[in-house]
Structures are given as structure tokens and as C-alpha cells.
Amino acid sequence: MDALRHRGLPHAAVVMTPETATVHVDEIFLSLQGEGLEVGRPQLFLRLGGCPLRCTYCDTPRSWQASGSLSIQEIEAELDRLLHEAGLRREQIMLSVTGGEPLEQVDFLAAWLPTWGGLVLLETAGVYAAKLRLLLPYVHLLSLDWKLPNTVRQGESLLEPAACLAVAVVSGVAVQVKLVVTAMTTRAELEDAFAAIAKISPGCTVFLQPVTQFGAGPGPPTGKQLLDWSLQLFHFHLDLRVLPQIHPMLGIR
Ligand code: SF4
């Protein structure tokens, strides 16, 4: 897969069709889903390159770069190769489209996802609600990474998680909201986020995800703190779960 990284091929086409579309790809791989409702299930991962944000806890800074352009044919060849090696077909396994920020390349995804033929999980940081709307007809599970205050060093003005959640609710797509929490997260920040989520999507599934510390980034809250928050936030009647990422524990991508 390293051969597919940073190939420096031409920039994305202006008009995207399945024949001409190209996209910045960071990596393509098969692994276990490490987060959220699909945790522990084998999935294909398509990590797109390019992100306008700079989160304090980002564990894939490599994916900030919009490099490594591939065509639809090249992407499908690699995904199908991974499936073939595993003895699977497209319709048997969910494809997780992640980043970076996938909505940076919405034109490509709008051209390609309708042709994929399998289940799709789309991960977004909650930017570009209008672009998100275009993709939702081809998405089976939306994972909305709801950024808490003071966790984004750059690009904060682009965040519109409430608008993204509202668009998803109208579309009827299954949604999970993820809040990455650190030792510096406050109850007040969580109360504000939960109030906004509950207003837009009562009963929404929300994961409090203790951060996986990366480099000099912030560390996770204690287990006791997570339990306290879970009880303090209970009154919002959201489907709240605490779940750390499992793939770092397993030593896999
Ligand atoms: S949105 Fe994701 S890829 Fe972008 S900086 Fe934040 S954690 Fe990293």
C-alpha cells in the first residue's frame, strides 16, 4: 500500500465523472473498525488526503496533505485486490471513507460512491453541511466527529456540526456522533454539545471517546471522569456510550 501513497500524480479533475475523477488518497487498507457502532467488524478503509483542520489530538497528521492522486479505476483495483485476498465481495463488508476530511473531495465522492455497490460509512469532522447533503443518499452510516472547543488549532470557523447533524436527520441516514474527550475537556463543554445534539436529534447515539494520546498531544481523562460525565449527561436522554479506540490496543491500523 505504501506504493499508493504520495504518488504526486496530477491534481483532481475540474469536472468529475466516473471516467475522469481523481482523488487525493492517503492510504487504503483492510482492518477492524476501531470506533463507534461498527467497532470490531472488519472493514475496508479509504483514507483520503487533505484536511483544513488542525486538531490538537490528530493521530494522522500525514493525512493533512492533499497528495497522492488516484483514479477511480486505481482505487477500485486496490480495494478489490484486498477483498479478493480476504475472499470477500464488495457487498459483504462496509467501506469506511475517512481522512483527512473526506468532504474536501466531495466532487469525487459524488461521482464514485453511487457506483460502489457496498455499504458505506462516511466519517466527517462536521464541516460543509451543504456538501454532506450531496453524499448522504450513498451513505449507510454517518460518523460525525463533533469537535469540542479548544481542540481545533486551525479551521475552527469551518465547523458546522449542528448543521451537518440536521442535514443527516432530514436525510434519514443512520448517525453516530463522536466526541473525542481529553483530560482538559470540561463538563460545561459537554453540556453545550449534548444540548445541541439532543435538540436536533433526540436519542442520538453519542460516543464519548477518550483520546488516544499521540505525540505531545493531550492525554485522556480518567475512567472515573468518564463515568462521572456519563451520569451527569444522562438527563439529555441520548444513547450515550464511552468507548476508546480499540485498534491502537490491538496494534493494528
Ligand atoms: S479533522 Fe481529523 S485529520 Fe483533520 S486534523 Fe482533525 S483529527 Fe486530524
Short mmCIF file of C-alpha atoms and ligand atoms in Angstrom, two decimals:
data_model
loop_
_atom_site.label_atom_id
_atom_site.label_comp_id
_atom_site.label_asym_id
_atom_site.label_seq_id
_atom_site.Cartn_x
_atom_site.Cartn_y
_atom_site.Cartn_z
CA MET A 1 0.00 0.00 0.00
CA ASP A 2 2.94 2.31 0.53
CA ALA A 3 3.30 2.42 -3.24
CA LEU A 4 -0.08 4.12 -3.40
CA ARG A 5 0.99 6.90 -1.04
CA HIS A 6 2.10 10.29 -2.30
CA ARG A 7 2.45 9.42 -5.94
CA GLY A 8 2.30 13.05 -6.88
CA LEU A 9 0.00 12.45 -9.84
CA PRO A 10 -1.97 15.36 -11.36
CA HIS A 11 -4.41 17.32 -9.22
CA ALA A 12 -8.10 16.41 -9.15
CA ALA A 13 -10.05 17.00 -12.36
CA VAL A 14 -12.27 20.07 -12.53
CA VAL A 15 -15.31 18.19 -13.86
CA MET A 16 -15.73 14.86 -12.15
CA THR A 17 -17.21 11.88 -13.95
CA PRO A 18 -16.51 8.23 -13.11
CA GLU A 19 -14.14 8.20 -16.10
CA THR A 20 -12.17 11.33 -15.23
CA ALA A 21 -12.42 11.59 -11.45
CA THR A 22 -9.25 11.53 -9.39
CA VAL A 23 -8.84 11.91 -5.66
CA HIS A 24 -6.11 12.51 -3.12
CA VAL A 25 -5.57 9.25 -1.27
CA ASP A 26 -3.51 8.76 1.85
CA GLU A 27 -3.98 5.02 2.30
CA ILE A 28 -6.22 2.07 1.51
CA PHE A 29 -6.32 -0.92 3.82
CA LEU A 30 -8.39 -3.66 5.39
CA SER A 31 -8.68 -3.73 9.17
CA LEU A 32 -11.02 -3.91 12.12
CA GLN A 33 -13.16 -0.85 12.74
CA GLY A 34 -11.79 0.66 15.92
CA GLU A 35 -14.57 3.09 16.84
CA GLY A 36 -18.30 3.55 17.18
CA LEU A 37 -21.25 1.34 16.31
CA GLU A 38 -19.28 -0.85 13.91
CA VAL A 39 -16.42 -1.44 16.36
CA GLY A 40 -14.68 -4.77 15.96
CA ARG A 41 -16.03 -5.52 12.48
CA PRO A 42 -13.69 -5.98 9.52
CA GLN A 43 -13.95 -3.03 7.16
CA LEU A 44 -12.23 -1.63 4.12
CA PHE A 45 -10.72 1.79 4.76
CA LEU A 46 -10.22 4.52 2.20
CA ARG A 47 -8.38 7.38 3.86
CA LEU A 48 -8.46 10.48 1.71
CA GLY A 49 -5.71 13.08 1.91
CA GLY A 50 -6.30 16.74 2.72
CA CYS A 51 -7.77 18.37 5.82
CA PRO A 52 -8.42 22.06 6.56
CA LEU A 53 -8.41 21.48 10.34
CA ARG A 54 -5.62 21.00 12.82
CA CYS A 55 -6.92 19.14 15.87
CA THR A 56 -4.73 19.08 18.97
CA TYR A 57 -5.09 15.30 19.18
CA CYS A 58 -4.78 14.40 15.48
CA ASP A 59 -3.27 10.93 15.11
CA THR A 60 -2.84 11.08 11.33
CA PRO A 61 -1.10 14.40 10.52
CA ARG A 62 0.21 12.72 7.38
CA SER A 63 -3.36 12.89 6.02
CA TRP A 64 -3.39 16.70 6.14
CA GLN A 65 -1.61 16.72 2.78
CA ALA A 66 -3.66 16.64 -0.41
CA SER A 67 -1.23 14.48 -2.32
CA GLY A 68 -1.25 11.05 -3.92
CA SER A 69 -3.99 11.34 -6.56
CA LEU A 70 -5.58 8.15 -7.84
CA SER A 71 -8.29 7.45 -10.40
CA ILE A 72 -11.46 5.53 -9.63
CA GLN A 73 -10.04 2.60 -11.54
CA GLU A 74 -6.87 2.59 -9.42
CA ILE A 75 -8.82 2.85 -6.16
CA GLU A 76 -11.23 0.10 -7.11
CA ALA A 77 -8.37 -2.13 -8.24
CA GLU A 78 -6.72 -1.81 -4.81
CA LEU A 79 -9.98 -2.26 -2.88
CA ASP A 80 -10.91 -5.28 -4.98
CA ARG A 81 -7.41 -6.73 -4.52
CA LEU A 82 -7.81 -6.50 -0.73
CA LEU A 83 -11.26 -8.07 -0.95
CA HIS A 84 -10.02 -10.86 -3.21
CA GLU A 85 -7.15 -11.66 -0.81
CA ALA A 86 -9.69 -11.92 2.02
CA GLY A 87 -12.15 -13.99 -0.03
CA LEU A 88 -14.83 -11.30 0.21
CA ARG A 89 -17.13 -9.41 -2.13
CA ARG A 90 -18.00 -5.70 -2.00
CA GLU A 91 -21.47 -6.28 -0.64
CA GLN A 92 -20.15 -8.34 2.30
CA ILE A 93 -18.11 -5.67 4.03
CA MET A 94 -18.55 -1.99 4.83
CA LEU A 95 -16.29 0.60 3.24
CA SER A 96 -15.18 3.30 5.66
CA VAL A 97 -14.38 6.58 3.91
CA THR A 98 -12.27 8.65 6.24
CA GLY A 99 -9.50 11.22 6.21
CA GLY A 100 -8.22 13.80 6.45
CA GLU A 101 -11.57 15.34 5.75
CA PRO A 102 -13.45 13.44 3.02
CA LEU A 103 -15.82 16.33 2.31
CA GLU A 104 -12.84 18.29 0.94
CA GLN A 105 -13.22 15.98 -2.08
CA VAL A 106 -16.97 15.82 -2.34
CA ASP A 107 -16.98 16.02 -6.15
CA PHE A 108 -15.01 12.80 -6.40
CA LEU A 109 -17.16 11.02 -3.83
CA ALA A 110 -20.37 12.17 -5.52
CA ALA A 111 -19.11 10.71 -8.80
CA TRP A 112 -17.87 7.43 -7.33
CA LEU A 113 -19.97 6.35 -4.33
CA PRO A 114 -23.15 5.72 -6.39
CA THR A 115 -21.21 3.09 -8.34
CA TRP A 116 -19.52 1.30 -5.44
CA GLY A 117 -22.24 -1.22 -4.63
CA GLY A 118 -21.46 -1.90 -0.97
CA LEU A 119 -22.28 -0.34 2.39
CA VAL A 120 -20.52 2.95 3.13
CA LEU A 121 -19.54 4.57 6.42
CA LEU A 122 -18.61 8.24 5.98
CA GLU A 123 -16.53 9.92 8.65
CA THR A 124 -16.53 13.73 8.79
CA ALA A 125 -15.35 16.40 11.20
CA GLY A 126 -18.61 18.28 10.72
CA VAL A 127 -17.64 20.74 8.02
CA TYR A 128 -19.51 21.69 4.84
CA ALA A 129 -23.11 20.66 5.56
CA ALA A 130 -24.18 21.56 2.01
CA LYS A 131 -21.57 19.20 0.55
CA LEU A 132 -22.52 16.49 3.01
CA ARG A 133 -26.11 16.60 1.78
CA LEU A 134 -24.96 15.56 -1.70
CA LEU A 135 -23.37 12.36 -0.42
CA LEU A 136 -25.92 11.13 2.09
CA PRO A 137 -28.03 9.17 -0.45
CA TYR A 138 -25.00 6.88 -0.86
CA VAL A 139 -24.05 6.63 2.83
CA HIS A 140 -25.36 3.97 5.24
CA LEU A 141 -23.77 5.24 8.45
CA LEU A 142 -22.58 8.78 9.08
CA SER A 143 -19.95 9.20 11.78
CA LEU A 144 -19.95 12.85 12.85
CA ASP A 145 -16.85 13.87 14.77
CA TRP A 146 -18.22 16.74 16.89
CA LYS A 147 -15.22 18.89 17.80
CA LEU A 148 -15.25 20.35 21.29
CA PRO A 149 -13.95 23.91 21.95
CA ASN A 150 -10.17 24.32 22.19
CA THR A 151 -9.46 21.11 20.31
CA VAL A 152 -9.01 22.70 16.87
CA ARG A 153 -5.97 24.94 16.31
CA GLN A 154 -6.84 25.85 12.72
CA GLY A 155 -10.02 25.94 10.65
CA GLU A 156 -12.46 26.30 13.54
CA SER A 157 -14.62 28.69 11.51
CA LEU A 158 -15.34 25.87 9.05
CA LEU A 159 -17.02 23.73 11.69
CA GLU A 160 -20.78 23.38 11.45
CA PRO A 161 -21.55 20.10 13.24
CA ALA A 162 -25.09 21.13 14.15
CA ALA A 163 -25.90 21.88 10.51
CA CYS A 164 -24.34 18.56 9.46
CA LEU A 165 -26.38 16.67 12.02
CA ALA A 166 -29.55 18.45 10.94
CA VAL A 167 -28.90 17.53 7.30
CA ALA A 168 -28.34 13.92 8.31
CA VAL A 169 -31.54 13.78 10.37
CA VAL A 170 -33.57 15.10 7.44
CA SER A 171 -32.00 12.54 5.11
CA GLY A 172 -32.82 9.64 7.43
CA VAL A 173 -29.28 8.19 7.37
CA ALA A 174 -28.07 6.34 10.47
CA VAL A 175 -25.85 8.66 12.52
CA GLN A 176 -23.34 8.28 15.29
CA VAL A 177 -21.82 11.33 16.92
CA LYS A 178 -18.31 11.05 18.33
CA LEU A 179 -16.88 13.45 20.87
CA VAL A 180 -13.18 12.99 21.50
CA VAL A 181 -12.56 13.95 25.11
CA THR A 182 -9.25 14.76 26.77
CA ALA A 183 -8.01 15.46 30.29
CA MET A 184 -8.75 19.14 29.56
CA THR A 185 -12.38 18.67 28.50
CA THR A 186 -14.88 20.32 30.83
CA ARG A 187 -18.38 19.31 31.85
CA ALA A 188 -19.67 22.67 30.57
CA GLU A 189 -18.32 21.95 27.06
CA LEU A 190 -20.01 18.57 27.06
CA GLU A 191 -23.28 20.02 28.37
CA ASP A 192 -23.32 22.53 25.49
CA ALA A 193 -22.62 19.86 22.89
CA PHE A 194 -25.17 17.43 24.31
CA ALA A 195 -27.85 20.12 24.47
CA ALA A 196 -27.28 20.95 20.80
CA ILE A 197 -27.29 17.29 19.75
CA ALA A 198 -30.41 16.43 21.77
CA LYS A 199 -32.28 19.38 20.27
CA ILE A 200 -31.55 18.30 16.69
CA SER A 201 -31.63 14.52 17.11
CA PRO A 202 -33.32 13.27 20.30
CA GLY A 203 -31.97 9.88 21.37
CA CYS A 204 -28.98 10.15 19.03
CA THR A 205 -26.16 7.66 19.56
CA VAL A 206 -23.20 9.53 21.02
CA PHE A 207 -19.79 8.12 21.81
CA LEU A 208 -17.53 9.76 24.36
CA GLN A 209 -14.17 8.66 23.01
CA PRO A 210 -11.23 9.18 25.37
CA VAL A 211 -8.42 10.46 23.23
CA THR A 212 -5.65 8.12 22.16
CA GLN A 213 -2.63 10.25 23.02
CA PHE A 214 -0.46 10.98 20.00
CA GLY A 215 2.97 12.58 20.43
CA ALA A 216 2.80 15.71 22.59
CA GLY A 217 -0.99 15.92 22.21
CA PRO A 218 -3.40 15.90 25.14
CA GLY A 219 -3.92 12.79 27.21
CA PRO A 220 -7.21 11.05 28.04
CA PRO A 221 -9.46 11.74 31.02
CA THR A 222 -9.55 9.19 33.82
CA GLY A 223 -12.07 6.38 33.89
CA LYS A 224 -13.67 7.99 36.93
CA GLN A 225 -14.09 11.24 35.00
CA LEU A 226 -15.72 9.40 32.10
CA LEU A 227 -18.13 7.67 34.47
CA ASP A 228 -18.97 10.97 36.17
CA TRP A 229 -19.68 12.66 32.84
CA SER A 230 -21.84 9.75 31.71
CA LEU A 231 -24.03 10.12 34.78
CA GLN A 232 -24.08 13.92 34.67
CA LEU A 233 -25.13 13.88 31.00
CA PHE A 234 -27.75 11.17 31.43
CA HIS A 235 -30.59 13.67 31.59
CA PHE A 236 -30.18 14.53 27.90
CA HIS A 237 -31.61 11.06 27.08
CA LEU A 238 -29.07 10.43 24.36
CA ASP A 239 -27.80 6.93 23.58
CA LEU A 240 -24.51 7.64 25.31
CA ARG A 241 -21.62 5.19 25.38
CA VAL A 242 -17.99 5.50 26.42
CA LEU A 243 -15.67 3.74 24.01
CA PRO A 244 -11.92 4.11 23.48
CA GLN A 245 -10.41 3.30 20.11
CA ILE A 246 -9.62 -0.41 20.02
CA HIS A 247 -7.26 -0.57 17.04
CA PRO A 248 -4.31 1.03 18.91
CA MET A 249 -4.82 -1.52 21.71
CA LEU A 250 -4.69 -4.31 19.14
CA GLY A 251 -1.64 -2.86 17.42
CA ILE A 252 -3.35 -2.54 14.05
CA ARG A 253 -4.27 0.38 11.77
S1 SF4 B 1 -10.19 16.52 11.30
FE1 SF4 B 1 -9.20 14.51 11.57
S2 SF4 B 1 -7.47 14.51 10.09
FE2 SF4 B 1 -8.14 16.65 10.33
S3 SF4 B 1 -6.77 17.47 11.92
FE3 SF4 B 1 -8.66 16.76 12.94
S4 SF4 B 1 -8.23 14.64 13.62
FE4 SF4 B 1 -6.66 15.23 12.05
#
